[in-house]
Tab-separated table of C-alpha atoms and ligand atoms in Angstrom:
chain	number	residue	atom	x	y	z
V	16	UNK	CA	-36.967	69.657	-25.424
V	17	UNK	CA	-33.296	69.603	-24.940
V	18	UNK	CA	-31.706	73.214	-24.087
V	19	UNK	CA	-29.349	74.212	-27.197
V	20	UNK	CA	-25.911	73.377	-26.892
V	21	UNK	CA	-23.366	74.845	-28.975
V	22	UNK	CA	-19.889	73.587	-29.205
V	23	UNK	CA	-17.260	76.620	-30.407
V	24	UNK	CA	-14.560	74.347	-31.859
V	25	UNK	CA	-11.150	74.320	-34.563
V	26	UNK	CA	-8.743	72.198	-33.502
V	27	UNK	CA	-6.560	74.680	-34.663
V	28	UNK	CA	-4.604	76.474	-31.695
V	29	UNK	CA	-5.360	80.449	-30.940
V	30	UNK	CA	-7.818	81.304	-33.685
V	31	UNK	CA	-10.519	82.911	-30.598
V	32	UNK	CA	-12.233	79.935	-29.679
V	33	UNK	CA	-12.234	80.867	-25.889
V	34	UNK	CA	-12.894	84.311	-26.835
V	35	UNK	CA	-15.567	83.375	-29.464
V	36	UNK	CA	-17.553	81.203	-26.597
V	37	UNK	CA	-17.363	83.591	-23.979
V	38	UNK	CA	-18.818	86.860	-26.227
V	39	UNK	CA	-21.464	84.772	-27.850
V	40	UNK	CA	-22.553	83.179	-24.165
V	41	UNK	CA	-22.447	86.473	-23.194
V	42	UNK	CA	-24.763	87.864	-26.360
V	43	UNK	CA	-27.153	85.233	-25.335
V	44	UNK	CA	-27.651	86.220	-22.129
V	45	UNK	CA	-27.427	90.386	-23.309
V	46	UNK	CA	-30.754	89.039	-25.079
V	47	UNK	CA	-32.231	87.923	-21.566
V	48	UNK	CA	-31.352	84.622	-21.409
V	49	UNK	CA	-29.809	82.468	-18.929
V	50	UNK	CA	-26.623	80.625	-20.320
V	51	UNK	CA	-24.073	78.705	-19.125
V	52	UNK	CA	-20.769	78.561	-20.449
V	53	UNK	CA	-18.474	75.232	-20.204
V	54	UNK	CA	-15.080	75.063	-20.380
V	55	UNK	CA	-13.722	71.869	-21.239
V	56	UNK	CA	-10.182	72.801	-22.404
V	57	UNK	CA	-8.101	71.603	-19.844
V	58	UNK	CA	-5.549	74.816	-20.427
V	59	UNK	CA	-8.678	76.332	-18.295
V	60	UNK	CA	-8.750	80.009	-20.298
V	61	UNK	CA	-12.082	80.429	-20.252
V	62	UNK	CA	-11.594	79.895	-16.817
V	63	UNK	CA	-9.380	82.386	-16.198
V	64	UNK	CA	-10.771	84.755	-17.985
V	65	UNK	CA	-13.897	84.713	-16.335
V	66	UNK	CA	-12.021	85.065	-13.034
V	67	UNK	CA	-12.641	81.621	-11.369
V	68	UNK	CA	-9.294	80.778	-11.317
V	69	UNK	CA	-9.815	79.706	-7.284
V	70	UNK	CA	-11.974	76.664	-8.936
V	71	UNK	CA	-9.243	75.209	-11.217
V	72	UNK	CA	-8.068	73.392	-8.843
V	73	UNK	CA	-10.955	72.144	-7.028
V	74	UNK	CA	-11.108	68.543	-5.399
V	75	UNK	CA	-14.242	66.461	-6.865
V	76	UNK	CA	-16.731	66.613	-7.957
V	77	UNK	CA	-15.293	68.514	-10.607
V	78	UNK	CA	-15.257	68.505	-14.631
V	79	UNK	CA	-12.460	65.041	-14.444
V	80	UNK	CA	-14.537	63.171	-11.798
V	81	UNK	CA	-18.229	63.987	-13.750
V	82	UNK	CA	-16.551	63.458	-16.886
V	83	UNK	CA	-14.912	59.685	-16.266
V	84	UNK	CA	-17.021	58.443	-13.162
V	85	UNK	CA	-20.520	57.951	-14.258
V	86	UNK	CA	-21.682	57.746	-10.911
V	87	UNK	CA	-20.351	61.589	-10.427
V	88	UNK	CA	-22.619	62.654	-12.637
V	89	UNK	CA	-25.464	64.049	-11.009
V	90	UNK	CA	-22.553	65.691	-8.906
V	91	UNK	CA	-22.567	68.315	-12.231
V	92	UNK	CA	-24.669	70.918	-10.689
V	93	UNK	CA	-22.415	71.358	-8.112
V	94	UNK	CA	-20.022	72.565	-10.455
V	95	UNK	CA	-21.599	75.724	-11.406
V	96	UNK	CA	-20.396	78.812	-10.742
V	97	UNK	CA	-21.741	82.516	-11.200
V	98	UNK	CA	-20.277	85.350	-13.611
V	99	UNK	CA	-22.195	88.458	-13.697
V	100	UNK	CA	-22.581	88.047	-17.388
V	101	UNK	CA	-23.389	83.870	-17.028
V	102	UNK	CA	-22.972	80.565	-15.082
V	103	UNK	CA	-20.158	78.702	-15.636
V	104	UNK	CA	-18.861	75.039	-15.531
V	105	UNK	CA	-15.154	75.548	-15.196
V	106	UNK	CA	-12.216	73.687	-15.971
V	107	UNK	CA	-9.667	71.859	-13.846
V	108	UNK	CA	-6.069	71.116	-13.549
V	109	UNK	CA	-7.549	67.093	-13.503
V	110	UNK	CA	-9.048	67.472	-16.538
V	111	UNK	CA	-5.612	67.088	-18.315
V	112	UNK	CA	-6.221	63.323	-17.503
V	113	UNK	CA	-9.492	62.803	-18.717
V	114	UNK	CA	-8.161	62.220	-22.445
V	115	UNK	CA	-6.528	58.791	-21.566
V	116	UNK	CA	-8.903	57.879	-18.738
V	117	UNK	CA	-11.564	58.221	-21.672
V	118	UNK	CA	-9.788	55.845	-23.999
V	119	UNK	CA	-10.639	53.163	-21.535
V	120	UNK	CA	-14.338	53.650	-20.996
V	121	UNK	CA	-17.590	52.820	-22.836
V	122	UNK	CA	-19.360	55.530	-24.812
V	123	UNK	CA	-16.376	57.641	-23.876
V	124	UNK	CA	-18.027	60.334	-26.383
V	125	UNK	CA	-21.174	60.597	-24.829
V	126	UNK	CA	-19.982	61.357	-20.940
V	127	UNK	CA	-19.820	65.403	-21.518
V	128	UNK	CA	-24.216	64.933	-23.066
V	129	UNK	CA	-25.069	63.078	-20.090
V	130	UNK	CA	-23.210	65.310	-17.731
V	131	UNK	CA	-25.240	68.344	-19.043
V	132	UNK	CA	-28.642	66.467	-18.434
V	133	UNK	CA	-27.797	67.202	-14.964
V	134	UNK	CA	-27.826	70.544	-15.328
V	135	UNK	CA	-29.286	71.777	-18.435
V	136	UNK	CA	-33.409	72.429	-16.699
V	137	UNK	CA	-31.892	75.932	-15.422
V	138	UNK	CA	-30.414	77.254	-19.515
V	139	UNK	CA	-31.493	78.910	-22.279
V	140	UNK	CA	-28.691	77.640	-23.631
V	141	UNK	CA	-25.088	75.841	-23.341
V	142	UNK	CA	-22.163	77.149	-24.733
V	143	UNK	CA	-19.055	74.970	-24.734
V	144	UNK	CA	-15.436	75.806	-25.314
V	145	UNK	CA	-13.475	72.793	-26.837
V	146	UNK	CA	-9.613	72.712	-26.219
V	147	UNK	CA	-7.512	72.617	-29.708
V	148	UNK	CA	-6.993	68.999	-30.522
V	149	UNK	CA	-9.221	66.340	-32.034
V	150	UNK	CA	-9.718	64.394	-29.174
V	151	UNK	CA	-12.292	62.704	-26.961
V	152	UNK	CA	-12.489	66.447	-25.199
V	153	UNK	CA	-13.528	67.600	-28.267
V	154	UNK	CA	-15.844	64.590	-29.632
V	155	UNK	CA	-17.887	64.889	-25.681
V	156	UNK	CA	-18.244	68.761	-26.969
V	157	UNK	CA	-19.609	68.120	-30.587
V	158	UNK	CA	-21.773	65.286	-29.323
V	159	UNK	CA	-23.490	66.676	-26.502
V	160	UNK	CA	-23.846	70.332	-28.788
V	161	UNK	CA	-24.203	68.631	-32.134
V	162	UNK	CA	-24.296	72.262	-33.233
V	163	UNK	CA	-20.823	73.805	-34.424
V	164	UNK	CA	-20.010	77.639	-34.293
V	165	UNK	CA	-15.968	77.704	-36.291
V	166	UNK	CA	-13.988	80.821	-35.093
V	167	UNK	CA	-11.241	80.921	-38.157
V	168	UNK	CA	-8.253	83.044	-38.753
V	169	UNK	CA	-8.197	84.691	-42.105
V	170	UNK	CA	-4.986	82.963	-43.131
V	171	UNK	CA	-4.355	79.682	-45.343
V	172	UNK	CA	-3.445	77.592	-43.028
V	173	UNK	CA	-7.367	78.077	-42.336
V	174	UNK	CA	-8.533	75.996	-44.934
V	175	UNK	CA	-6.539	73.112	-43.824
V	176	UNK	CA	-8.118	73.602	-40.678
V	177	UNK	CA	-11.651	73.263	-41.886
V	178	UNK	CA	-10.667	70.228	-43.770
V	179	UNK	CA	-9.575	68.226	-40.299
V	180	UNK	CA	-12.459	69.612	-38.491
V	181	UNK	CA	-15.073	68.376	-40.820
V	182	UNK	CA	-13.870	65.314	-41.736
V	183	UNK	CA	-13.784	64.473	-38.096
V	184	UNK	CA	-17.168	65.857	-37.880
V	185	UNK	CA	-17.969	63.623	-40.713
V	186	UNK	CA	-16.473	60.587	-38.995
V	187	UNK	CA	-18.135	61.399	-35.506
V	188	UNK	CA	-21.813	61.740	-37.637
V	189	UNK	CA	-21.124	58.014	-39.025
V	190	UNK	CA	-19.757	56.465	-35.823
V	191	UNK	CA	-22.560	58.261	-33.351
V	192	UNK	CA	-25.061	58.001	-35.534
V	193	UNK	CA	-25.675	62.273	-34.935
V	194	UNK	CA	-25.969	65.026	-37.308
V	195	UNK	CA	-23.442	67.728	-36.890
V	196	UNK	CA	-25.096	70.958	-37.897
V	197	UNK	CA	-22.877	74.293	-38.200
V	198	UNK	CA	-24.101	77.539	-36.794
V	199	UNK	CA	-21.486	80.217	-37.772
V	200	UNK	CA	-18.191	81.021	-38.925
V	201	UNK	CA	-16.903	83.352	-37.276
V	202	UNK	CA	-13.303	85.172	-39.044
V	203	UNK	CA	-11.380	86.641	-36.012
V	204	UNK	CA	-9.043	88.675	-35.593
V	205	UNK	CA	-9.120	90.514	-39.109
V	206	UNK	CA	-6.457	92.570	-39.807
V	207	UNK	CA	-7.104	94.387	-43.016
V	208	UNK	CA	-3.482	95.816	-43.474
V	209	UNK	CA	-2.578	92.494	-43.733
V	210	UNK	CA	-2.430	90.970	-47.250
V	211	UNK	CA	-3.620	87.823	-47.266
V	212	UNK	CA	-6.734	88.864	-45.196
V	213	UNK	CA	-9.206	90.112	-47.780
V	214	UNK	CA	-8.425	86.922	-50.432
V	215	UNK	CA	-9.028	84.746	-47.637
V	216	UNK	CA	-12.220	85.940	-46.172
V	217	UNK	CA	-13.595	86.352	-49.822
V	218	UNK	CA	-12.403	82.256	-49.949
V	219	UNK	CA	-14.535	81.961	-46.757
V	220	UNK	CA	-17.669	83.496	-47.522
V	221	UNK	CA	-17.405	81.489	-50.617
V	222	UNK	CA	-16.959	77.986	-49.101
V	223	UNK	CA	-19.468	78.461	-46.931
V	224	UNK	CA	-22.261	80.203	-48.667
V	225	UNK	CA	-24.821	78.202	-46.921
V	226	UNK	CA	-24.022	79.485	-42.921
V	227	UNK	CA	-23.938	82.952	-41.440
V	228	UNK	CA	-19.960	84.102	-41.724
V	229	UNK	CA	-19.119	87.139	-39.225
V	230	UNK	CA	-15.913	89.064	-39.605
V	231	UNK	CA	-14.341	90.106	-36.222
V	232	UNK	CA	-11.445	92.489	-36.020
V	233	UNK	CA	-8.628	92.554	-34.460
V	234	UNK	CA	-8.896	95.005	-31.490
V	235	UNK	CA	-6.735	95.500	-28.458
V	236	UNK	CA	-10.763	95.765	-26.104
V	237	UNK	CA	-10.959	92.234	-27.300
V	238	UNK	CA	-8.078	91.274	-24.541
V	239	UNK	CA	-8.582	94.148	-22.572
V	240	UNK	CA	-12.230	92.653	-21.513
V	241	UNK	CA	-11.094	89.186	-21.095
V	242	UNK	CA	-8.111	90.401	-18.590
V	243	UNK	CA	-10.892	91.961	-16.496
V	244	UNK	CA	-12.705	89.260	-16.209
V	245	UNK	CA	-16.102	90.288	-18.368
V	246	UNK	CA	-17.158	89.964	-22.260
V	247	UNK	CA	-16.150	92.624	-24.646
V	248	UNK	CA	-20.155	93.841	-24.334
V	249	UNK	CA	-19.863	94.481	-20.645
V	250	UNK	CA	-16.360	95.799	-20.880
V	251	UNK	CA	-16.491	98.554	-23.869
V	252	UNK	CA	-20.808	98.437	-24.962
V	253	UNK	CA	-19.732	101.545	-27.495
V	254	UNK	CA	-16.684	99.074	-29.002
V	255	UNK	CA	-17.163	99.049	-33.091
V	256	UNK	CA	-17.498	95.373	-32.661
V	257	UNK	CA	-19.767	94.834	-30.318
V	258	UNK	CA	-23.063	94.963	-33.144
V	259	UNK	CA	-21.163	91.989	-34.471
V	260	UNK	CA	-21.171	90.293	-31.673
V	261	UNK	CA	-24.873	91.101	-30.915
V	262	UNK	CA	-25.445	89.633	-34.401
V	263	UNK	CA	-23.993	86.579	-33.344
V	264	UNK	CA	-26.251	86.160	-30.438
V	265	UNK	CA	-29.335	86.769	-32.196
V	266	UNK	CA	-28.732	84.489	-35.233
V	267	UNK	CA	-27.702	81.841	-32.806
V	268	UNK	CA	-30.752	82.512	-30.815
V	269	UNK	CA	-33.067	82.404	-34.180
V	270	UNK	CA	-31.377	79.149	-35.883
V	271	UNK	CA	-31.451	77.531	-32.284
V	272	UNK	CA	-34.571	78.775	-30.630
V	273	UNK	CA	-33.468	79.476	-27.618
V	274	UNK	CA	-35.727	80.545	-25.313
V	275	UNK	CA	-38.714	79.152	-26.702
S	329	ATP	N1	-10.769	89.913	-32.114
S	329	ATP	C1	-9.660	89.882	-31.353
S	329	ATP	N2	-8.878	90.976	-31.218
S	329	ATP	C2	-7.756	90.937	-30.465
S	329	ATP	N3	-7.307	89.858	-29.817
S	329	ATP	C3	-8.043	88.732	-29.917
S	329	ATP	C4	-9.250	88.673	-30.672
S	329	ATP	N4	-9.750	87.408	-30.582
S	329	ATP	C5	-8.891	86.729	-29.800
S	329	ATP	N5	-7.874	87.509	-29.412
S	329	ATP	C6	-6.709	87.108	-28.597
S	329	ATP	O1	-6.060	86.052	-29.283
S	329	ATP	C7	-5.548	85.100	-28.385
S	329	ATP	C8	-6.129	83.734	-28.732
S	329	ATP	O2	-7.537	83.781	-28.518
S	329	ATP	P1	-8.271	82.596	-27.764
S	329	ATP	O3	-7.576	82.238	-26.514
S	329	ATP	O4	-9.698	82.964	-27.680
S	329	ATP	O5	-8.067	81.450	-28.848
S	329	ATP	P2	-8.351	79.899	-28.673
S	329	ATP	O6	-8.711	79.374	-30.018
S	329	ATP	O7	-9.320	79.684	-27.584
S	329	ATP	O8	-6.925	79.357	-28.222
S	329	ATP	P3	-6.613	77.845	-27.749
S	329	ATP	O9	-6.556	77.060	-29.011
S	329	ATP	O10	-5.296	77.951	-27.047
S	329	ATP	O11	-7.725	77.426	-26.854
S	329	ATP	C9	-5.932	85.576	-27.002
S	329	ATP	O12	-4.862	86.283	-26.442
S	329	ATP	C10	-7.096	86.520	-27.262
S	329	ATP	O13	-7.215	87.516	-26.287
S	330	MG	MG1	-9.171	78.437	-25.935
């Protein structure tokens, strides 16, 4: 059986999809399992958070080279690097020119799925953070995960943002021929002083009454974790929003089965 993949995507800029895929890899592997994380945003945050910033620029084999040379491939497992909370696949500087070099080749979707073949026998799961456009980056993502988790800002310009993502999702399901299932919503950054907050989680929960919705606050050990290098569950265990993220980790690990 395949190891579960799951793509944390919104094209939608800064909403905590970096932050999202490194606190639910890391709730995956708080639950004993061994994940690894990928970053395929080219910006490289995940990255940098994680403190492999000495990788990013890396000669090949690296995330470009496995990504548009399909005889790099197997190269992917030399890739890998260790966090004390997970392995990760990071990103490059190179990987800003694997959007156009993509345009030009065959299955140009489907290079990211056969990448992770190489490596995916060692994980309980794969967690994959998507950069913030609609691109080929981000169609490699949902078609090797064909599983969705949606980090969302409780603000309108939300719901415009769920209406790109899924009829993208929708086109990628009719072109690929895959199902595109979502795992989680996740509302980030909550701040309930501000007004617009409560109406537009209440408009959340209610468009999608069919998927687990989370609600994650705005807190300054949120940052403070990532700048040191670790998950908000390493960094402050006793933070009020850690059992959230916990939650996160199990439901993923129930709806997925990872680990079995
Ligand atoms: N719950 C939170 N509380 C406080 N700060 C947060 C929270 N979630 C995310 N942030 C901060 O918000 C900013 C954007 O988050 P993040 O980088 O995860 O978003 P992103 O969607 O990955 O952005 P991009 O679209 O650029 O990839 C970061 O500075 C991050 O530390
Ligand atoms: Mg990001």
């Amino acid at each position: 059986m395949q190891t579960p993949r799951i793509a944390v995507a919104n094209q939608k800029g800064g909403v905590g999809k970096t932050t999202i895929a490194i606190n639910a890899a890391a709730a995956l592997s708080g639950r004993g399992h061994d994940v690894l994380l990928v970053d395929l945003d080219p910006q490289g945050n995940a990255t940098e958070h994680l403190g492999l910033m000495d990788t990013y620029d890396a000669p090949e084999p690296n995330l470009y080279s496995v990504l548009t040379d399909p005889d790099e491939r197997a190269e992917t497992p030399q890739l890998v690097e260790s966090h004390a909370e997970m392995d990760v696949v990071p990103s490059n500087i190179d990987a800003t020119a694997v959007e156009p070099e993509l345009t030009m080749m065959r299955r140009s979707s489907e290079q990211l799925d056969a990448a992770l073949d190489y490596v995916e026998a060692g994980y309980d799961a794969i967690v994959i953070d998507t950069p913030p456009t609609l691109g080929f980056l981000m169609d490699n993502a949902l078609y090797a995960a064909t599983n969705v988790l949606i980090p969302a800002l409780a603000e309108s310009t939300s719901k415009r943002a769920f209406e790109l993502l899924f009829d993208h999702c929708q086109h990628l399901e009719d072109e690929l021929q895959i199902q595109i299932e979502e795992v989680g919503v996740v509302i980030n950054r909550i701040d309930v002083r501000k007004t617009q907050a409560q109406e537009m989680i209440d408009w959340i929960e209610d468009a999608f009454d069919d998927v687990p919705v989370w609600r994650l606050r705005e807190r300054a050990a949120v940052q403070k974790a990532l700048a040191d290098h670790q998950s908000l569950l390493a960094y402050e265990p006793n933070s009020d929003q850690v059992p959230t993220l916990r939650t996160i980790g199990e439901s993923l690990e129930a709806q997925l089965e990872v680990g079995t």
